[in-house]
């Protein structure tokens, strides 16, 4: 039997459904990134600048090390993670179906019910044993 060529393998790979799903995920992820970046740059960073006096720390250096750029990256990461957290939280809440909303957990048997069941099982075992 002839080994399939890499072209045949590539065709099979491209035609699988999960590749299309992955492509859609990349496109939607790219659009989502644009939303998060806009919220961070146009809403939250100016608020931080109002509170702290400046939002850009890139001028801070220690010798040849651009410590300010690292501080900027850390702050941007934390703000971005915060925005993503809240977007996911809101979307999850909006997509929750009414019947999914926190049903009380079914109550298990009480301690007395369990003890009664154990007593009854022990009695049944004693009744099944032959008398000596």
Short mmCIF file of N, CA, C and O in Angstrom, two decimals:
data_model
loop_
_atom_site.label_atom_id
_atom_site.label_comp_id
_atom_site.label_asym_id
_atom_site.label_seq_id
_atom_site.Cartn_x
_atom_site.Cartn_y
_atom_site.Cartn_z
N UNK A 1 0.83 -1.17 0.00
CA UNK A 1 0.00 0.00 0.00
C UNK A 1 0.89 1.24 0.00
O UNK A 1 1.86 1.32 0.74
N UNK A 2 0.53 2.21 -0.84
CA UNK A 2 1.33 3.41 -1.00
C UNK A 2 1.09 4.37 0.18
O UNK A 2 -0.03 4.60 0.60
N UNK A 3 2.18 4.89 0.69
CA UNK A 3 2.11 5.85 1.79
C UNK A 3 1.54 7.16 1.24
O UNK A 3 1.97 7.63 0.19
N UNK A 4 0.56 7.78 1.95
CA UNK A 4 -0.02 9.03 1.43
C UNK A 4 1.02 10.15 1.44
O UNK A 4 1.85 10.24 2.34
N UNK A 5 0.95 10.99 0.42
CA UNK A 5 1.90 12.10 0.33
C UNK A 5 1.50 13.19 1.34
O UNK A 5 0.39 13.21 1.86
N UNK A 6 2.41 14.09 1.56
CA UNK A 6 2.11 15.18 2.49
C UNK A 6 0.98 16.05 1.97
O UNK A 6 0.23 16.64 2.75
N UNK A 7 0.82 16.14 0.66
CA UNK A 7 -0.28 16.91 0.08
C UNK A 7 -1.62 16.26 0.45
O UNK A 7 -2.56 16.95 0.85
N UNK A 8 -1.69 14.92 0.35
CA UNK A 8 -2.91 14.21 0.74
C UNK A 8 -3.19 14.40 2.24
O UNK A 8 -4.34 14.61 2.63
N UNK A 9 -2.15 14.30 3.03
CA UNK A 9 -2.32 14.50 4.48
C UNK A 9 -2.79 15.91 4.78
O UNK A 9 -3.65 16.13 5.64
N UNK A 10 -2.23 16.91 4.06
CA UNK A 10 -2.62 18.30 4.25
C UNK A 10 -4.08 18.50 3.87
O UNK A 10 -4.83 19.18 4.58
N UNK A 11 -4.51 17.92 2.75
CA UNK A 11 -5.92 18.02 2.33
C UNK A 11 -6.83 17.44 3.40
O UNK A 11 -7.86 18.03 3.75
N UNK A 12 -6.47 16.28 3.92
CA UNK A 12 -7.29 15.65 4.96
C UNK A 12 -7.34 16.52 6.21
O UNK A 12 -8.39 16.66 6.85
N UNK A 13 -6.22 17.14 6.54
CA UNK A 13 -6.15 18.02 7.70
C UNK A 13 -7.05 19.24 7.52
O UNK A 13 -7.81 19.61 8.41
N UNK A 14 -6.98 19.86 6.36
CA UNK A 14 -7.76 21.07 6.08
C UNK A 14 -9.25 20.78 6.05
O UNK A 14 -10.07 21.59 6.47
N UNK A 15 -9.62 19.61 5.57
CA UNK A 15 -11.03 19.28 5.42
C UNK A 15 -11.70 18.87 6.74
O UNK A 15 -12.91 18.77 6.80
N UNK A 16 -10.93 18.64 7.76
CA UNK A 16 -11.53 18.27 9.05
C UNK A 16 -12.25 19.47 9.64
O UNK A 16 -11.83 20.61 9.50
N UNK A 17 -13.36 19.23 10.33
CA UNK A 17 -14.19 20.30 10.87
C UNK A 17 -13.51 21.13 11.92
O UNK A 17 -13.74 22.33 12.02
N UNK A 18 -12.64 20.53 12.73
CA UNK A 18 -12.06 21.30 13.82
C UNK A 18 -11.11 22.39 13.32
O UNK A 18 -10.85 23.35 14.03
N UNK A 19 -10.59 22.27 12.11
CA UNK A 19 -9.74 23.33 11.56
C UNK A 19 -10.59 24.56 11.29
O UNK A 19 -10.18 25.69 11.58
N UNK A 20 -11.77 24.35 10.76
CA UNK A 20 -12.68 25.47 10.52
C UNK A 20 -13.08 26.12 11.84
O UNK A 20 -13.10 27.34 11.96
N UNK A 21 -13.37 25.29 12.84
CA UNK A 21 -13.71 25.83 14.16
C UNK A 21 -12.56 26.66 14.71
O UNK A 21 -12.77 27.71 15.30
N UNK A 22 -11.34 26.17 14.53
CA UNK A 22 -10.17 26.88 15.00
C UNK A 22 -10.03 28.22 14.27
O UNK A 22 -9.72 29.25 14.90
N UNK A 23 -10.28 28.24 12.98
CA UNK A 23 -10.18 29.48 12.21
C UNK A 23 -11.22 30.50 12.70
O UNK A 23 -10.91 31.69 12.86
N UNK A 24 -12.42 30.03 12.95
CA UNK A 24 -13.46 30.93 13.48
C UNK A 24 -13.03 31.46 14.84
O UNK A 24 -13.18 32.65 15.14
N UNK A 25 -12.47 30.60 15.68
CA UNK A 25 -11.99 31.02 16.99
C UNK A 25 -10.91 32.09 16.89
O UNK A 25 -10.91 33.05 17.68
N UNK A 26 -10.02 31.96 15.94
CA UNK A 26 -8.95 32.96 15.76
C UNK A 26 -9.54 34.30 15.34
O UNK A 26 -9.17 35.35 15.86
N UNK A 27 -10.49 34.27 14.41
CA UNK A 27 -11.11 35.51 13.94
C UNK A 27 -11.89 36.19 15.06
O UNK A 27 -11.75 37.39 15.30
N UNK A 28 -12.70 35.41 15.78
CA UNK A 28 -13.48 35.98 16.88
C UNK A 28 -12.53 36.46 17.99
O UNK A 28 -12.74 37.52 18.57
N UNK A 29 -11.49 35.69 18.25
CA UNK A 29 -10.51 36.10 19.25
C UNK A 29 -9.84 37.41 18.88
O UNK A 29 -9.58 38.25 19.75
N UNK A 30 -9.56 37.59 17.62
CA UNK A 30 -8.94 38.83 17.15
C UNK A 30 -9.89 40.01 17.37
O UNK A 30 -9.47 41.08 17.84
N UNK A 31 -11.17 39.82 17.06
CA UNK A 31 -12.15 40.89 17.29
C UNK A 31 -12.30 41.16 18.78
O UNK A 31 -12.42 42.31 19.21
N UNK A 32 -12.30 40.11 19.58
CA UNK A 32 -12.40 40.26 21.04
C UNK A 32 -11.20 41.03 21.58
O UNK A 32 -11.34 41.88 22.45
N UNK A 33 -10.02 40.74 21.05
CA UNK A 33 -8.81 41.45 21.45
C UNK A 33 -8.95 42.94 21.17
O UNK A 33 -8.55 43.78 21.99
N UNK A 34 -9.54 43.29 20.04
CA UNK A 34 -9.73 44.70 19.70
C UNK A 34 -10.65 45.38 20.71
O UNK A 34 -10.41 46.53 21.11
N UNK A 35 -11.69 44.69 21.14
CA UNK A 35 -12.62 45.26 22.13
C UNK A 35 -11.90 45.48 23.45
O UNK A 35 -11.99 46.56 24.05
N UNK A 36 -11.20 44.46 23.92
CA UNK A 36 -10.50 44.57 25.20
C UNK A 36 -9.44 45.66 25.14
O UNK A 36 -9.33 46.48 26.06
N UNK A 37 -8.67 45.72 24.07
CA UNK A 37 -7.65 46.75 23.92
C UNK A 37 -8.27 48.14 23.94
O UNK A 37 -7.74 49.05 24.58
N UNK A 38 -9.39 48.31 23.27
CA UNK A 38 -10.06 49.61 23.25
C UNK A 38 -10.54 50.01 24.64
O UNK A 38 -10.38 51.17 25.05
N UNK A 39 -11.11 49.06 25.38
CA UNK A 39 -11.56 49.36 26.75
C UNK A 39 -10.38 49.77 27.62
O UNK A 39 -10.45 50.76 28.36
N UNK A 40 -9.29 49.04 27.50
CA UNK A 40 -8.11 49.33 28.32
C UNK A 40 -7.51 50.69 27.95
O UNK A 40 -7.27 51.53 28.81
N UNK A 41 -7.27 50.91 26.65
CA UNK A 41 -6.58 52.13 26.22
C UNK A 41 -7.45 53.38 26.32
O UNK A 41 -6.95 54.45 26.63
N UNK A 42 -8.76 53.24 26.03
CA UNK A 42 -9.61 54.43 25.93
C UNK A 42 -10.45 54.71 27.16
O UNK A 42 -11.00 55.80 27.29
N UNK A 43 -10.57 53.73 28.06
CA UNK A 43 -11.36 53.96 29.27
C UNK A 43 -10.52 53.85 30.54
O UNK A 43 -10.47 54.79 31.33
N UNK A 44 -9.90 52.71 30.73
CA UNK A 44 -9.24 52.46 32.02
C UNK A 44 -7.90 53.18 32.16
O UNK A 44 -7.60 53.69 33.24
N UNK A 45 -7.10 53.22 31.12
CA UNK A 45 -5.81 53.91 31.23
C UNK A 45 -5.98 55.40 31.51
O UNK A 45 -5.28 55.93 32.38
N UNK A 46 -6.91 56.10 30.85
CA UNK A 46 -7.12 57.51 31.22
C UNK A 46 -7.61 57.68 32.67
O UNK A 46 -7.23 58.65 33.34
N UNK A 47 -8.42 56.74 33.17
CA UNK A 47 -8.86 56.82 34.56
C UNK A 47 -7.66 56.68 35.50
O UNK A 47 -7.53 57.43 36.47
N UNK A 48 -6.78 55.75 35.19
CA UNK A 48 -5.57 55.57 36.00
C UNK A 48 -4.70 56.82 35.93
O UNK A 48 -4.13 57.26 36.93
N UNK A 49 -4.61 57.43 34.75
CA UNK A 49 -3.82 58.65 34.60
C UNK A 49 -4.41 59.78 35.45
O UNK A 49 -3.67 60.58 36.02
N UNK A 50 -5.74 59.84 35.54
CA UNK A 50 -6.37 60.86 36.38
C UNK A 50 -6.05 60.64 37.86
O UNK A 50 -5.80 61.59 38.60
N UNK A 51 -6.06 59.38 38.27
CA UNK A 51 -5.83 59.05 39.68
C UNK A 51 -4.36 59.20 40.06
O UNK A 51 -4.03 59.81 41.07
N UNK A 52 -3.48 58.65 39.22
CA UNK A 52 -2.05 58.61 39.56
C UNK A 52 -1.25 59.77 38.99
O UNK A 52 -0.09 59.93 39.34
N UNK A 53 -1.83 60.53 38.10
CA UNK A 53 -1.10 61.66 37.52
C UNK A 53 -0.44 61.31 36.20
O UNK A 53 -0.22 62.17 35.38
N UNK A 54 -0.11 60.07 36.00
CA UNK A 54 0.46 59.64 34.73
C UNK A 54 0.15 58.16 34.54
O UNK A 54 -0.02 57.43 35.50
N UNK A 55 0.06 57.74 33.29
CA UNK A 55 -0.22 56.33 33.02
C UNK A 55 0.94 55.67 32.30
O UNK A 55 0.91 54.48 32.06
N UNK A 56 1.95 56.46 31.95
CA UNK A 56 3.09 55.92 31.21
C UNK A 56 4.34 56.00 32.09
O UNK A 56 4.76 57.08 32.49
N UNK A 57 4.90 54.83 32.39
CA UNK A 57 6.07 54.78 33.25
C UNK A 57 7.35 54.45 32.46
O UNK A 57 8.37 54.13 33.04
N UNK A 58 7.26 54.54 31.14
CA UNK A 58 8.39 54.10 30.31
C UNK A 58 9.65 54.94 30.51
O UNK A 58 10.74 54.50 30.17
N UNK A 59 9.53 56.12 31.08
CA UNK A 59 10.71 56.97 31.29
C UNK A 59 11.55 56.51 32.48
O UNK A 59 12.69 56.94 32.64
N UNK A 60 11.00 55.62 33.31
CA UNK A 60 11.73 55.16 34.49
C UNK A 60 12.80 54.15 34.05
O UNK A 60 12.50 53.14 33.42
N UNK A 61 14.04 54.45 34.38
CA UNK A 61 15.14 53.54 34.06
C UNK A 61 16.06 53.41 35.27
O UNK A 61 16.15 54.31 36.11
N UNK A 62 16.70 52.26 35.35
CA UNK A 62 17.73 52.05 36.35
C UNK A 62 18.95 51.60 35.55
O UNK A 62 19.04 50.45 35.13
N UNK A 63 19.84 52.55 35.33
CA UNK A 63 20.98 52.27 34.46
C UNK A 63 20.47 51.95 33.05
O UNK A 63 19.63 52.67 32.52
N UNK A 64 20.93 50.85 32.48
CA UNK A 64 20.48 50.51 31.13
C UNK A 64 19.14 49.77 31.09
O UNK A 64 18.64 49.45 30.02
N UNK A 65 18.56 49.53 32.26
CA UNK A 65 17.33 48.73 32.32
C UNK A 65 16.10 49.62 32.27
O UNK A 65 15.94 50.54 33.07
N UNK A 66 15.23 49.32 31.33
CA UNK A 66 13.98 50.08 31.18
C UNK A 66 12.90 49.53 32.10
O UNK A 66 11.95 48.88 31.65
N UNK A 67 13.04 49.80 33.38
CA UNK A 67 12.10 49.28 34.38
C UNK A 67 10.69 49.80 34.11
O UNK A 67 9.71 49.09 34.32
N UNK A 68 10.59 51.02 33.64
CA UNK A 68 9.27 51.61 33.37
C UNK A 68 8.48 50.83 32.33
O UNK A 68 7.26 50.69 32.45
N UNK A 69 9.17 50.34 31.31
CA UNK A 69 8.48 49.54 30.28
C UNK A 69 7.93 48.25 30.88
O UNK A 69 6.83 47.80 30.53
N UNK A 70 8.67 47.65 31.80
CA UNK A 70 8.20 46.44 32.48
C UNK A 70 6.99 46.76 33.35
O UNK A 70 6.00 46.03 33.35
N UNK A 71 7.06 47.89 34.05
CA UNK A 71 5.92 48.32 34.88
C UNK A 71 4.69 48.54 33.99
O UNK A 71 3.58 48.11 34.32
N UNK A 72 4.88 49.20 32.85
CA UNK A 72 3.77 49.41 31.90
C UNK A 72 3.18 48.08 31.46
O UNK A 72 1.95 47.93 31.40
N UNK A 73 4.03 47.11 31.14
CA UNK A 73 3.54 45.81 30.68
C UNK A 73 2.76 45.09 31.77
O UNK A 73 1.70 44.49 31.50
N UNK A 74 3.24 45.17 33.00
CA UNK A 74 2.55 44.51 34.12
C UNK A 74 1.19 45.17 34.36
O UNK A 74 0.17 44.48 34.51
N UNK A 75 1.15 46.49 34.36
CA UNK A 75 -0.11 47.20 34.58
C UNK A 75 -1.08 46.89 33.44
O UNK A 75 -2.26 46.61 33.68
N UNK A 76 -0.61 46.90 32.21
CA UNK A 76 -1.47 46.58 31.07
C UNK A 76 -2.01 45.17 31.17
O UNK A 76 -3.19 44.92 30.92
N UNK A 77 -1.16 44.22 31.58
CA UNK A 77 -1.61 42.84 31.75
C UNK A 77 -2.71 42.75 32.80
O UNK A 77 -3.74 42.11 32.60
N UNK A 78 -2.49 43.38 33.96
CA UNK A 78 -3.48 43.31 35.04
C UNK A 78 -4.80 43.95 34.63
O UNK A 78 -5.88 43.41 34.91
N UNK A 79 -4.74 45.09 33.98
CA UNK A 79 -5.97 45.75 33.53
C UNK A 79 -6.67 44.89 32.49
O UNK A 79 -7.90 44.71 32.54
N UNK A 80 -5.92 44.34 31.55
CA UNK A 80 -6.51 43.49 30.51
C UNK A 80 -7.15 42.25 31.13
O UNK A 80 -8.26 41.87 30.77
N UNK A 81 -6.46 41.61 32.06
CA UNK A 81 -7.02 40.43 32.73
C UNK A 81 -8.30 40.80 33.47
O UNK A 81 -9.28 40.04 33.46
N UNK A 82 -8.33 41.96 34.10
CA UNK A 82 -9.52 42.43 34.82
C UNK A 82 -10.69 42.62 33.85
O UNK A 82 -11.81 42.19 34.13
N UNK A 83 -10.43 43.25 32.71
CA UNK A 83 -11.48 43.48 31.72
C UNK A 83 -11.98 42.15 31.16
O UNK A 83 -13.20 41.93 31.04
N UNK A 84 -11.09 41.24 30.82
CA UNK A 84 -11.50 39.93 30.30
C UNK A 84 -12.34 39.19 31.34
O UNK A 84 -13.37 38.59 31.02
N UNK A 85 -11.92 39.25 32.61
CA UNK A 85 -12.67 38.60 33.68
C UNK A 85 -14.11 39.10 33.71
O UNK A 85 -15.05 38.31 33.74
N UNK A 86 -14.30 40.41 33.66
CA UNK A 86 -15.64 40.96 33.75
C UNK A 86 -16.45 40.70 32.49
O UNK A 86 -17.67 40.48 32.56
N UNK A 87 -15.82 40.73 31.33
CA UNK A 87 -16.55 40.42 30.10
C UNK A 87 -17.04 38.98 30.14
O UNK A 87 -18.21 38.69 29.83
N UNK A 88 -16.18 38.05 30.53
CA UNK A 88 -16.58 36.64 30.61
C UNK A 88 -17.68 36.46 31.65
O UNK A 88 -18.65 35.73 31.42
N UNK A 89 -17.55 37.13 32.77
CA UNK A 89 -18.56 37.03 33.83
C UNK A 89 -19.92 37.52 33.34
O UNK A 89 -20.94 36.87 33.55
N UNK A 90 -19.96 38.65 32.64
CA UNK A 90 -21.21 39.19 32.12
C UNK A 90 -21.79 38.29 31.04
O UNK A 90 -22.99 37.99 31.03
N UNK A 91 -20.95 37.81 30.13
CA UNK A 91 -21.43 36.94 29.06
C UNK A 91 -21.98 35.64 29.63
O UNK A 91 -23.03 35.15 29.20
N UNK A 92 -21.30 35.06 30.61
CA UNK A 92 -21.79 33.84 31.24
C UNK A 92 -23.14 34.07 31.92
O UNK A 92 -24.03 33.24 31.83
N UNK A 93 -23.29 35.20 32.57
CA UNK A 93 -24.56 35.51 33.24
C UNK A 93 -25.66 35.70 32.20
O UNK A 93 -26.79 35.25 32.40
N UNK A 94 -25.36 36.37 31.09
CA UNK A 94 -26.37 36.60 30.06
C UNK A 94 -26.75 35.31 29.33
O UNK A 94 -27.88 35.16 28.91
N UNK A 95 -25.81 34.40 29.20
CA UNK A 95 -26.08 33.17 28.44
C UNK A 95 -26.69 32.07 29.31
O UNK A 95 -27.08 31.04 28.78
N UNK A 96 -26.77 32.29 30.62
CA UNK A 96 -27.34 31.29 31.52
C UNK A 96 -28.84 31.20 31.27
O UNK A 96 -29.53 32.20 31.24
N UNK A 97 -29.34 29.99 31.07
CA UNK A 97 -30.77 29.78 30.85
C UNK A 97 -31.50 29.90 32.18
O UNK A 97 -30.95 29.58 33.22
N UNK A 98 -32.76 30.34 32.13
CA UNK A 98 -33.51 30.51 33.38
C UNK A 98 -33.57 29.24 34.22
O UNK A 98 -33.48 29.30 35.44
N UNK A 99 -33.73 28.07 33.60
CA UNK A 99 -33.82 26.84 34.38
C UNK A 99 -32.48 26.44 34.98
O UNK A 99 -32.42 25.62 35.88
N UNK A 100 -31.38 27.01 34.48
CA UNK A 100 -30.05 26.68 35.00
C UNK A 100 -29.73 27.48 36.26
O UNK A 100 -28.79 27.17 36.97
N UNK A 101 -30.52 28.51 36.53
CA UNK A 101 -30.18 29.38 37.65
C UNK A 101 -30.33 28.64 38.96
O UNK A 101 -31.39 28.14 39.30
N UNK A 102 -29.29 28.58 39.66
CA UNK A 102 -29.08 28.00 40.97
C UNK A 102 -30.29 27.30 41.58
O UNK A 102 -31.04 27.87 42.35
N UNK A 103 -30.46 26.05 41.21
CA UNK A 103 -31.45 25.21 41.85
C UNK A 103 -30.85 24.73 43.17
O UNK A 103 -29.67 24.43 43.25
N UNK A 104 -31.68 24.65 44.19
CA UNK A 104 -31.13 24.14 45.45
C UNK A 104 -30.73 22.68 45.28
O UNK A 104 -31.39 21.92 44.58
N UNK A 105 -29.64 22.33 45.89
CA UNK A 105 -29.16 20.95 45.80
C UNK A 105 -30.17 20.04 46.48
O UNK A 105 -30.76 20.39 47.50
N UNK A 106 -30.40 18.87 45.89
CA UNK A 106 -31.35 17.96 46.52
C UNK A 106 -30.85 17.56 47.91
O UNK A 106 -29.68 17.24 48.10
N UNK A 107 -31.77 17.61 48.86
CA UNK A 107 -31.39 17.30 50.23
C UNK A 107 -31.18 15.80 50.36
O UNK A 107 -31.98 15.00 49.87
N UNK A 108 -30.10 15.42 50.98
CA UNK A 108 -29.81 14.01 51.20
C UNK A 108 -30.59 13.52 52.41
O UNK A 108 -31.28 14.28 53.09
N UNK A 109 -30.48 12.25 52.69
CA UNK A 109 -31.18 11.73 53.85
C UNK A 109 -30.60 12.32 55.14
O UNK A 109 -29.42 12.62 55.23
N UNK A 110 -31.46 12.44 56.13
CA UNK A 110 -31.00 12.96 57.42
C UNK A 110 -30.21 11.88 58.15
O UNK A 110 -30.23 10.70 57.76
N UNK A 111 -29.56 12.28 59.22
CA UNK A 111 -28.76 11.33 59.99
C UNK A 111 -29.66 10.25 60.59
O UNK A 111 -29.31 9.07 60.61
N UNK A 112 -30.85 10.64 61.04
CA UNK A 112 -31.78 9.68 61.62
C UNK A 112 -32.24 8.66 60.58
O UNK A 112 -32.36 7.46 60.86
N UNK A 113 -32.50 9.15 59.34
CA UNK A 113 -32.93 8.24 58.27
C UNK A 113 -31.82 7.22 57.95
O UNK A 113 -32.10 6.04 57.73
N UNK A 114 -30.58 7.70 57.92
CA UNK A 114 -29.47 6.79 57.65
C UNK A 114 -29.32 5.75 58.76
O UNK A 114 -29.11 4.56 58.50
N UNK A 115 -29.43 6.20 60.01
CA UNK A 115 -29.31 5.27 61.12
C UNK A 115 -30.45 4.25 61.12
O UNK A 115 -30.23 3.06 61.41
N UNK A 116 -31.64 4.69 60.78
CA UNK A 116 -32.79 3.77 60.70
C UNK A 116 -32.55 2.73 59.62
O UNK A 116 -32.82 1.53 59.81
N UNK A 117 -32.02 3.18 58.46
CA UNK A 117 -31.73 2.24 57.36
C UNK A 117 -30.68 1.22 57.78
O UNK A 117 -30.81 0.02 57.52
N UNK A 118 -29.63 1.67 58.47
CA UNK A 118 -28.58 0.76 58.93
C UNK A 118 -29.16 -0.25 59.93
O UNK A 118 -28.88 -1.45 59.85
N UNK A 119 -30.00 0.26 60.86
CA UNK A 119 -30.63 -0.64 61.84
C UNK A 119 -31.47 -1.72 61.13
O UNK A 119 -31.38 -2.89 61.45
N UNK A 120 -32.25 -1.29 60.13
CA UNK A 120 -33.11 -2.23 59.42
C UNK A 120 -32.28 -3.27 58.66
O UNK A 120 -32.63 -4.45 58.61
N UNK A 121 -31.16 -2.82 58.07
CA UNK A 121 -30.29 -3.76 57.35
C UNK A 121 -29.67 -4.77 58.31
O UNK A 121 -29.56 -5.96 58.00
N UNK A 122 -29.25 -4.30 59.50
CA UNK A 122 -28.67 -5.20 60.49
C UNK A 122 -29.71 -6.21 60.98
O UNK A 122 -29.41 -7.40 61.15
N UNK A 123 -30.94 -5.76 61.17
CA UNK A 123 -32.01 -6.68 61.59
C UNK A 123 -32.25 -7.73 60.51
O UNK A 123 -32.44 -8.91 60.81
N UNK A 124 -32.25 -7.29 59.24
CA UNK A 124 -32.48 -8.23 58.14
C UNK A 124 -31.36 -9.25 58.06
O UNK A 124 -31.60 -10.44 57.80
N UNK A 125 -30.13 -8.82 58.30
CA UNK A 125 -29.00 -9.76 58.29
C UNK A 125 -29.11 -10.75 59.43
O UNK A 125 -28.82 -11.93 59.26
N UNK A 126 -29.52 -10.28 60.60
CA UNK A 126 -29.68 -11.17 61.76
C UNK A 126 -30.78 -12.19 61.50
O UNK A 126 -30.67 -13.35 61.89
N UNK A 127 -31.83 -11.77 60.82
CA UNK A 127 -32.93 -12.69 60.53
C UNK A 127 -32.53 -13.73 59.51
O UNK A 127 -33.03 -14.87 59.54
N UNK A 128 -31.61 -13.40 58.62
CA UNK A 128 -31.16 -14.33 57.57
C UNK A 128 -30.17 -15.35 58.10
O UNK A 128 -30.00 -16.41 57.51
N UNK A 129 -29.52 -15.07 59.23
CA UNK A 129 -28.52 -16.01 59.78
C UNK A 129 -29.22 -17.21 60.41
O UNK A 129 -30.24 -17.04 61.10
N UNK A 130 -28.66 -18.40 60.20
CA UNK A 130 -29.27 -19.58 60.87
C UNK A 130 -28.98 -19.51 62.36
O UNK A 130 -27.90 -19.10 62.79
N UNK A 131 -29.98 -19.89 63.16
CA UNK A 131 -29.83 -19.90 64.61
C UNK A 131 -29.01 -21.11 65.05
O UNK A 131 -29.21 -22.20 64.58
N UNK A 132 -28.11 -20.94 65.97
CA UNK A 132 -27.26 -22.04 66.44
C UNK A 132 -27.83 -22.70 67.64
O UNK A 132 -28.41 -22.23 68.50
#
